[in-house]
């Protein structure tokens, strides 16, 4: 008589926040699958629901709390991981007894940790600490420090990277995946708390990145989105601050990869060689995700940032000289302490001259543990609201005009997904909707391109297609596909 088998445990991973969190969740999924867990993104019938939380701003924190509370209604064991859990630790545990709160330091033993929670064992949440203090002050001394850094896990560092098992499991399909260049940040922006709970800046080595990128290509990935808190700093702790421009063509040369996209770039760190590499390297999207935040010098100085309207416009001019159709996006904050009407006018001057494809507008609010929360000159909330509405309206007009300027141009798009639309053809069948993205459109944040007519009924997800832009609506484009340049592998 055979011994009874232990039923497989089921864990649902719910990811909130940015693409960096998505990579961390897929590392956790890899660890859990290796530990014998059935990993899913669906909380139904799960033994454990683990929420990879976001702790960036108030709205993100509230979404994390709401998601944890909703998970507790399922009857599963609820676990809070990720940024908000790391940032608040036992404070979150005391305020939300429905969830067990884990630290990044728990990730290497995550399977055993969840097993112990299922057995009813008590878990004491960690006391929050500044994770920058865990690493040497000098960047080049941070490698191999032994500090747990999410998304940087290595199964066996004695084995060459290209021969190691990739400790990652994809949670979502599709032809696009994020690849984490680095974690943490050494900048001291006065409005941002991320370095305190994400830690100091640490790069992953090129061999690790190339090995993981090759693995992603075998999983059907066609576009790599390079993510970090600050991608333009990549390599500084490895002794080569120009390492990113060397890595880009290597990633683009991987079989199956048709597009590499760099994100999270700092304007003050955009050296000419990096600008040229992104704008001109075959297979690399001429796309510039630049964190301007503002353009008025007095505001930037209080933010502990560098630049000015004229310097930023010069940067944009240098990009467009190399690649006239290059895409560019940014985020801006209005209502920062001390911001004046003249500062807002300066921001308007920059936005009008920069011709950006997408702009995220945020209204300032005090954030726990930041220098900005202690600054004088707070702007009244009703004034912040007016400025937010004004800049948002301007941005909507400017980005729509930028999209309109692309009508009649030829673009290369990657087909993301195909679905049955609400409309029906003459025979009553649903009209096929083909959603894709051009080089200037990053996933989730920059709009998309709908393919209509031409060979739209022949393309498949993952195809790289040449198309002609025929119309636009806001930042979204409509285009007629002309030719499949590089088809995805067919099952």
Coordinates of C-alpha atoms in Angstrom, one line a residue:
X1 CA 0.0 0.0 0.0
X2 CA 1.5 3.3 -1.1
X3 CA 1.9 6.2 1.4
X4 CA -0.6 9.0 1.2
X5 CA 0.7 12.0 -0.8
X6 CA 0.6 15.5 0.6
X7 CA -1.7 17.7 -1.4
X8 CA 0.1 20.4 -3.3
X9 CA -0.2 23.8 -1.7
X10 CA -1.6 26.6 -3.8
X11 CA -0.3 30.2 -3.5
X12 CA -1.8 33.2 -5.4
X13 CA 0.6 36.0 -6.1
X14 CA -1.1 39.5 -6.5
X15 CA 1.3 42.2 -7.8
X16 CA 0.6 45.9 -7.3
X17 CA 2.7 48.9 -8.5
X18 CA 5.5 49.1 -11.0
X19 CA 7.2 46.7 -13.4
X20 CA 10.0 46.3 -10.9
X21 CA 7.5 44.7 -8.6
X22 CA 6.4 42.4 -11.4
X23 CA 10.0 41.1 -11.7
X24 CA 10.2 40.5 -8.0
X25 CA 6.9 38.6 -8.0
X26 CA 8.3 36.3 -10.8
X27 CA 11.4 35.6 -8.7
X28 CA 9.1 34.7 -5.8
X29 CA 7.1 32.5 -8.1
X30 CA 10.3 30.8 -9.2
X31 CA 11.3 30.1 -5.6
X32 CA 7.8 28.9 -4.6
X33 CA 7.5 26.6 -7.6
X34 CA 10.9 25.1 -6.8
X35 CA 9.6 24.5 -3.3
X36 CA 6.6 22.5 -4.6
X37 CA 3.9 25.1 -4.5
X38 CA 1.3 25.5 -7.2
X39 CA 1.7 29.2 -8.2
X40 CA -1.2 31.2 -9.7
X41 CA -2.5 34.8 -9.9
X42 CA -6.0 33.7 -9.1
X43 CA -6.9 33.8 -5.4
X44 CA -9.8 31.3 -5.8
X45 CA -9.1 28.1 -3.7
X46 CA -5.6 29.4 -2.8
X47 CA -4.1 28.3 0.5
X48 CA -2.1 31.5 0.7
X49 CA -2.7 34.9 -1.0
X50 CA 0.5 36.9 -1.1
X51 CA 0.2 40.5 -2.1
X52 CA 3.3 42.2 -3.5
X53 CA 2.5 45.7 -2.2
X54 CA 3.4 49.1 -3.4
X55 CA 4.4 51.8 -0.9
X56 CA 5.2 54.7 -3.2
X57 CA 2.4 57.3 -2.6
X58 CA -0.8 57.5 -0.6
X59 CA -3.1 56.1 -3.3
X60 CA -0.8 53.1 -3.9
X61 CA -0.6 52.3 -0.2
X62 CA -4.4 52.5 0.1
X63 CA -4.8 50.1 -2.9
X64 CA -2.4 47.7 -1.1
X65 CA -4.4 47.8 2.1
X66 CA -7.7 47.3 0.2
X67 CA -6.2 44.4 -1.7
X68 CA -5.0 42.7 1.5
X69 CA -8.4 43.2 3.2
X70 CA -10.2 41.7 0.1
X71 CA -7.8 38.8 0.2
X72 CA -8.7 38.1 3.8
X73 CA -12.3 37.6 2.8
X74 CA -11.3 34.5 0.8
X75 CA -10.4 32.5 3.9
X76 CA -6.9 32.0 2.7
X77 CA -3.8 32.9 4.7
X78 CA -2.9 36.5 3.7
X79 CA 0.7 37.6 3.4
X80 CA 1.9 41.2 2.7
X81 CA 5.3 41.4 0.9
X82 CA 6.9 44.0 -1.3
X83 CA 7.6 47.7 -0.8
X84 CA 4.8 48.7 1.6
X85 CA 5.5 45.7 3.8
X86 CA 9.2 46.4 3.8
X87 CA 8.7 50.1 4.5
X88 CA 6.3 49.8 7.4
X89 CA 7.0 46.3 8.8
X90 CA 5.6 45.8 12.3
X91 CA 3.6 49.1 12.0
X92 CA 1.7 47.5 9.1
X93 CA 1.3 44.3 11.0
X94 CA -0.2 46.1 14.1
X95 CA -2.6 48.1 11.9
X96 CA -3.6 45.1 9.7
X97 CA -3.7 41.9 11.8
X98 CA -5.4 40.2 8.9
X99 CA -2.1 39.8 7.1
X100 CA 1.4 38.4 8.0
X101 CA 4.0 41.0 7.0
X102 CA 7.2 39.7 5.4
X103 CA 10.5 41.5 4.6
X104 CA 12.7 41.3 1.6
X105 CA 15.0 39.3 4.0
X106 CA 12.4 36.5 4.0
X107 CA 12.5 36.0 0.3
X108 CA 15.3 33.4 0.1
X109 CA 13.3 31.1 2.4
X110 CA 9.8 32.1 1.2
X111 CA 8.6 28.5 0.6
X112 CA 9.5 27.5 4.2
X113 CA 8.1 30.8 5.5
X114 CA 4.7 30.2 3.9
X115 CA 4.7 26.6 5.1
X116 CA 5.2 27.7 8.7
X117 CA 2.4 30.3 8.4
X118 CA 0.0 27.6 7.1
X119 CA 1.0 25.5 10.2
X120 CA -0.2 28.3 12.3
X121 CA 3.2 29.3 13.6
X122 CA 3.6 32.9 14.7
X123 CA 5.6 35.3 12.6
X124 CA 6.9 38.5 14.1
X125 CA 7.0 41.4 11.6
X126 CA 10.3 43.2 11.2
X127 CA 11.2 46.6 12.6
X128 CA 11.5 49.0 9.6
X129 CA 15.0 50.2 8.9
X130 CA 16.8 52.2 6.2
X131 CA 18.1 49.5 3.8
X132 CA 20.8 51.9 2.5
X133 CA 22.6 51.3 5.7
X134 CA 23.0 47.6 4.9
X135 CA 25.4 48.3 1.9
X136 CA 28.8 50.0 1.7
X137 CA 28.7 53.7 1.0
X138 CA 31.1 53.2 -1.9
X139 CA 29.2 51.7 -4.9
X140 CA 32.1 49.4 -6.2
X141 CA 32.1 47.6 -2.8
X142 CA 28.5 46.6 -2.9
X143 CA 28.7 43.5 -5.1
X144 CA 28.5 40.2 -3.3
X145 CA 27.6 41.9 0.0
X146 CA 25.2 39.1 1.0
X147 CA 22.3 41.6 1.4
X148 CA 19.0 40.3 0.0
X149 CA 18.0 42.3 -3.0
X150 CA 14.7 41.3 -4.7
X151 CA 15.1 40.4 -8.4
X152 CA 18.8 39.7 -8.0
X153 CA 18.7 36.1 -6.9
X154 CA 21.3 33.6 -8.1
X155 CA 20.9 29.9 -7.6
X156 CA 24.5 29.0 -7.9
X157 CA 27.1 31.7 -8.2
X158 CA 29.9 29.2 -8.8
X159 CA 28.3 28.2 -12.1
X160 CA 28.7 30.5 -15.2
X161 CA 25.5 32.6 -15.6
X162 CA 24.6 31.0 -19.0
X163 CA 24.6 27.5 -17.4
X164 CA 22.5 28.4 -14.3
X165 CA 18.9 27.8 -13.7
X166 CA 16.9 31.0 -14.0
X167 CA 15.2 31.7 -10.7
X168 CA 12.1 33.2 -12.3
X169 CA 8.7 32.0 -13.4
X170 CA 6.5 34.1 -15.7
X171 CA 3.1 34.9 -14.1
X172 CA 1.6 36.5 -17.3
X173 CA 2.0 35.5 -20.9
X174 CA 2.5 37.8 -23.8
X175 CA 5.4 39.0 -25.9
X176 CA 6.8 41.6 -23.5
X177 CA 8.7 41.2 -20.2
X178 CA 10.6 43.4 -17.9
X179 CA 14.3 42.7 -17.2
X180 CA 15.7 44.3 -14.0
X181 CA 19.0 46.0 -14.5
X182 CA 19.5 47.1 -10.9
X183 CA 17.8 47.9 -7.6
X184 CA 17.9 50.8 -5.3
X185 CA 18.9 54.4 -5.8
X186 CA 21.7 56.7 -4.6
X187 CA 19.9 59.9 -5.4
X188 CA 18.4 62.0 -2.6
X189 CA 15.4 63.5 -4.2
X190 CA 13.6 65.3 -1.4
X191 CA 10.1 64.0 -2.4
X192 CA 11.0 60.3 -2.7
X193 CA 11.3 57.7 0.1
X194 CA 12.1 54.7 -2.2
X195 CA 15.8 54.5 -1.4
X196 CA 15.1 54.1 2.3
X197 CA 13.2 50.8 1.7
X198 CA 14.7 49.7 -1.6
X199 CA 18.3 50.4 -0.5
X200 CA 21.3 51.8 -2.2
X201 CA 22.0 51.3 -5.9
X202 CA 23.2 47.8 -7.0
X203 CA 23.6 46.6 -10.6
X204 CA 23.2 43.1 -11.8
X205 CA 26.1 41.8 -13.8
X206 CA 25.9 41.7 -17.7
X207 CA 26.3 38.0 -17.8
X208 CA 23.3 37.5 -15.4
X209 CA 21.2 39.9 -17.5
X210 CA 22.1 38.3 -20.8
X211 CA 21.4 34.8 -19.5
X212 CA 18.0 35.8 -18.1
X213 CA 17.2 37.7 -21.4
X214 CA 18.0 34.5 -23.4
X215 CA 15.7 32.5 -21.0
X216 CA 12.9 35.0 -21.5
X217 CA 13.3 34.7 -25.3
X218 CA 12.7 31.0 -25.0
X219 CA 9.5 31.8 -23.1
X220 CA 8.2 33.7 -26.1
X221 CA 9.3 37.2 -25.1
X222 CA 9.9 39.5 -28.0
X223 CA 10.4 42.8 -26.3
X224 CA 12.6 43.4 -23.2
X225 CA 11.8 46.4 -21.0
X226 CA 14.8 47.3 -18.9
X227 CA 13.7 48.5 -15.5
X228 CA 15.4 49.8 -12.3
X229 CA 15.0 52.8 -10.0
X230 CA 17.7 54.5 -12.1
X231 CA 18.8 52.8 -15.3
X232 CA 21.2 55.5 -16.4
X233 CA 23.4 54.7 -13.4
X234 CA 23.8 51.1 -14.5
X235 CA 27.3 49.8 -14.2
X236 CA 28.7 52.5 -11.9
X237 CA 29.2 50.0 -9.1
X238 CA 30.7 47.5 -11.5
X239 CA 33.5 49.9 -12.4
X240 CA 32.1 50.9 -15.8
X241 CA 29.5 53.8 -15.9
X242 CA 29.1 53.3 -19.6
X243 CA 28.1 49.7 -19.3
X244 CA 24.5 50.2 -20.4
X245 CA 25.4 51.4 -23.9
X246 CA 27.6 48.3 -24.2
X247 CA 24.9 46.0 -23.0
X248 CA 22.1 47.3 -25.2
X249 CA 23.4 45.9 -28.6
X250 CA 24.1 42.6 -26.9
X251 CA 20.6 42.3 -25.6
X252 CA 19.2 43.3 -29.0
X253 CA 21.3 40.6 -30.7
X254 CA 19.6 37.8 -28.7
X255 CA 17.7 35.4 -31.0
X256 CA 14.0 36.1 -30.8
X257 CA 14.3 39.5 -29.3
X258 CA 13.1 42.2 -31.7
X259 CA 13.0 45.2 -29.4
X260 CA 14.9 46.4 -26.3
X261 CA 13.5 49.4 -24.4
X262 CA 15.3 51.3 -21.6
X263 CA 13.2 53.0 -19.0
X264 CA 13.7 55.1 -15.8
X265 CA 16.5 57.4 -17.1
X266 CA 17.7 60.4 -15.2
X267 CA 18.2 63.6 -17.4
X268 CA 21.2 64.7 -15.4
X269 CA 23.0 61.4 -16.3
X270 CA 22.2 61.3 -20.0
X271 CA 25.8 61.4 -21.4
X272 CA 26.0 61.8 -25.2
X273 CA 27.2 58.1 -25.6
X274 CA 24.1 56.8 -23.9
X275 CA 21.8 59.1 -25.8
X276 CA 23.4 57.9 -29.1
X277 CA 23.2 54.3 -28.1
X278 CA 19.5 54.4 -27.4
X279 CA 18.7 56.6 -30.4
X280 CA 20.6 54.7 -33.0
X281 CA 21.3 51.1 -32.0
X282 CA 19.4 48.6 -34.3
X283 CA 16.9 46.7 -32.2
X284 CA 16.8 49.3 -29.4
X285 CA 13.7 51.4 -29.3
X286 CA 14.5 55.1 -29.8
X287 CA 12.6 55.8 -26.6
X288 CA 13.5 58.1 -23.7
X289 CA 11.7 57.7 -20.4
X290 CA 13.2 60.7 -18.7
X291 CA 12.4 61.7 -15.1
X292 CA 12.2 65.5 -15.4
X293 CA 9.7 66.1 -12.5
X294 CA 9.8 69.9 -13.2
X295 CA 11.8 72.4 -15.2
X296 CA 11.9 75.5 -13.0
X297 CA 15.4 75.8 -11.4
X298 CA 14.2 76.9 -8.0
X299 CA 11.8 73.9 -7.7
X300 CA 14.4 71.5 -9.0
X301 CA 16.9 72.7 -6.4
X302 CA 14.4 72.2 -3.6
X303 CA 13.7 68.7 -5.0
X304 CA 17.5 68.1 -4.9
X305 CA 17.6 67.7 -8.6
X306 CA 19.5 69.3 -11.4
X307 CA 18.7 71.0 -14.7
X308 CA 16.5 73.7 -16.1
X309 CA 14.1 74.3 -18.9
X310 CA 16.8 75.3 -21.4
X311 CA 19.1 72.4 -20.5
X312 CA 16.2 69.9 -20.8
X313 CA 15.2 71.4 -24.1
X314 CA 18.8 71.1 -25.3
X315 CA 18.7 67.4 -24.3
X316 CA 15.5 66.8 -26.3
X317 CA 17.0 68.6 -29.3
X318 CA 20.1 66.4 -29.2
X319 CA 17.8 63.3 -29.1
X320 CA 15.7 64.5 -32.1
X321 CA 18.9 65.3 -34.0
X322 CA 19.9 61.7 -33.8
X323 CA 16.3 60.3 -34.2
X324 CA 13.7 62.8 -35.3
X325 CA 10.8 60.4 -34.5
X326 CA 12.2 59.3 -31.1
X327 CA 9.6 58.8 -28.4
X328 CA 9.8 60.5 -25.1
X329 CA 7.8 60.5 -21.9
X330 CA 8.1 62.0 -18.4
X331 CA 6.4 62.6 -15.1
X332 CA 6.0 66.1 -13.5
X333 CA 4.9 67.2 -10.0
X334 CA 2.9 70.3 -9.5
X335 CA 2.4 72.1 -6.2
X336 CA 5.8 71.3 -4.7
X337 CA 6.6 73.4 -1.6
X338 CA 7.7 76.8 -2.7
X339 CA 6.4 76.5 -6.3
X340 CA 5.3 79.9 -7.6
X341 CA 3.2 81.0 -10.6
X342 CA 6.4 81.8 -12.4
X343 CA 7.7 78.3 -11.8
X344 CA 4.4 76.9 -13.3
X345 CA 4.9 79.1 -16.3
X346 CA 8.4 77.8 -16.7
X347 CA 7.1 74.2 -16.6
X348 CA 4.6 75.2 -19.3
X349 CA 7.4 76.6 -21.4
X350 CA 9.3 73.3 -21.2
X351 CA 6.3 71.1 -21.9
X352 CA 5.3 73.2 -24.9
X353 CA 8.8 73.1 -26.4
X354 CA 9.7 69.4 -25.6
X355 CA 7.0 67.8 -27.8
X356 CA 6.7 64.7 -25.5
X357 CA 4.6 61.7 -26.4
X358 CA 3.3 61.1 -22.9
X359 CA 3.4 62.9 -19.6
X360 CA 2.2 61.8 -16.2
X361 CA 1.0 64.7 -14.1
X362 CA 1.1 64.3 -10.3
X363 CA -0.1 66.7 -7.6
X364 CA 2.3 67.0 -4.7
X365 CA 1.5 65.6 -1.3
X366 CA 3.7 65.1 1.8
X367 CA 5.2 61.6 2.0
X368 CA 6.3 59.9 5.2
X369 CA 10.0 60.3 5.9
X370 CA 10.9 62.6 3.1
X371 CA 12.7 65.9 3.3
X372 CA 10.0 67.6 1.3
X373 CA 7.4 66.9 4.0
X374 CA 9.5 69.2 6.3
X375 CA 9.9 72.1 3.8
X376 CA 8.3 75.5 4.3
X377 CA 6.3 77.2 1.6
X378 CA 3.6 74.6 1.3
X379 CA 1.2 75.4 -1.5
X380 CA -2.5 75.4 -0.6
X381 CA -4.5 72.4 -1.7
X382 CA -6.9 74.4 -3.8
X383 CA -4.0 76.0 -5.6
X384 CA -2.4 72.6 -6.2
X385 CA -5.7 71.3 -7.6
X386 CA -6.0 74.3 -10.0
X387 CA -2.4 73.9 -11.2
X388 CA -2.9 70.2 -11.6
X389 CA -5.9 70.7 -13.8
X390 CA -4.2 73.4 -15.8
X391 CA -1.0 71.3 -16.5
X392 CA -3.1 68.2 -17.2
X393 CA -5.2 70.0 -19.8
X394 CA -2.0 71.4 -21.4
X395 CA -0.4 68.0 -21.5
X396 CA -3.5 66.4 -23.0
X397 CA -3.5 69.0 -25.9
X398 CA 0.3 68.7 -26.5
X399 CA 0.5 64.8 -26.5
X400 CA -2.6 64.6 -28.8
X401 CA -0.8 67.0 -31.2
X402 CA 2.3 64.9 -31.0
X403 CA 0.2 61.8 -31.9
X404 CA -1.5 63.7 -34.8
X405 CA 2.0 64.6 -36.1
X406 CA 2.6 60.9 -36.6
X407 CA -0.3 60.5 -39.0
X408 CA 1.0 59.4 -42.4
X409 CA 4.3 58.1 -41.0
X410 CA 5.5 54.5 -41.2
X411 CA 6.0 52.8 -37.8
X412 CA 7.1 49.4 -36.6
X413 CA 4.7 47.9 -34.1
X414 CA 4.8 44.8 -31.9
X415 CA 1.5 43.0 -31.7
X416 CA 0.6 42.6 -28.1
X417 CA -2.9 41.0 -28.1
X418 CA -5.8 40.1 -30.3
X419 CA -9.3 39.9 -29.1
X420 CA -12.9 39.8 -30.3
X421 CA -14.3 43.4 -30.3
X422 CA -17.8 44.6 -29.7
X423 CA -18.4 45.3 -33.3
X424 CA -19.6 42.6 -35.7
X425 CA -19.0 42.1 -39.4
X426 CA -21.7 41.5 -42.1
X427 CA -21.9 37.8 -41.2
X428 CA -22.4 38.6 -37.5
X429 CA -19.0 37.5 -36.4
X430 CA -17.0 39.7 -33.9
X431 CA -14.6 42.1 -35.5
X432 CA -11.0 41.2 -34.6
X433 CA -9.2 43.9 -32.5
X434 CA -5.5 43.9 -32.9
X435 CA -3.6 45.9 -30.2
X436 CA 0.0 46.7 -30.7
X437 CA 2.7 49.3 -29.7
X438 CA 5.1 51.4 -31.7
X439 CA 8.6 52.1 -30.6
X440 CA 7.5 55.3 -28.7
X441 CA 4.8 53.4 -26.8
X442 CA 5.9 51.6 -23.7
X443 CA 3.6 48.9 -22.1
X444 CA 0.7 50.2 -20.0
X445 CA 1.8 53.9 -19.8
X446 CA 2.0 55.4 -23.3
X447 CA -1.0 54.4 -25.3
X448 CA -1.2 51.8 -28.0
X449 CA -1.7 51.3 -31.8
X450 CA -4.8 49.6 -33.1
X451 CA -4.2 47.8 -36.4
X452 CA -7.0 48.1 -38.9
X453 CA -7.3 46.9 -42.5
X454 CA -4.5 45.7 -44.6
X455 CA -3.1 42.4 -43.3
X456 CA -4.6 42.9 -39.8
X457 CA -6.4 39.6 -40.0
X458 CA -3.1 37.7 -40.6
X459 CA -1.0 39.0 -37.8
X460 CA -0.4 37.2 -34.5
X461 CA 0.8 38.3 -31.0
X462 CA 4.6 38.8 -31.0
X463 CA 4.8 39.7 -34.7
X464 CA 6.8 42.8 -35.5
X465 CA 4.8 44.6 -38.2
X466 CA 5.4 47.6 -40.4
X467 CA 2.3 49.9 -40.5
X468 CA 1.1 53.3 -41.7
X469 CA -0.5 55.6 -39.2
X470 CA -3.9 56.6 -40.4
X471 CA -5.6 58.2 -37.4
X472 CA -5.2 59.0 -33.7
X473 CA -7.3 59.5 -30.6
X474 CA -5.4 61.2 -27.8
X475 CA -2.1 59.4 -27.5
X476 CA -3.5 56.2 -29.2
X477 CA -2.8 55.6 -32.9
X478 CA -4.7 53.7 -35.6
X479 CA -2.6 52.2 -38.3
X480 CA -2.9 50.0 -41.4
X481 CA -0.5 47.0 -41.3
X482 CA 1.5 46.6 -44.4
X483 CA 4.1 43.9 -43.8
X484 CA 5.2 41.4 -41.1
X485 CA 8.9 42.2 -40.7
X486 CA 9.7 39.5 -38.1
X487 CA 7.0 36.9 -37.3
X488 CA 6.8 35.4 -33.8
X489 CA 7.2 31.6 -33.6
X490 CA 4.0 29.8 -34.4
X491 CA 2.9 26.9 -32.1

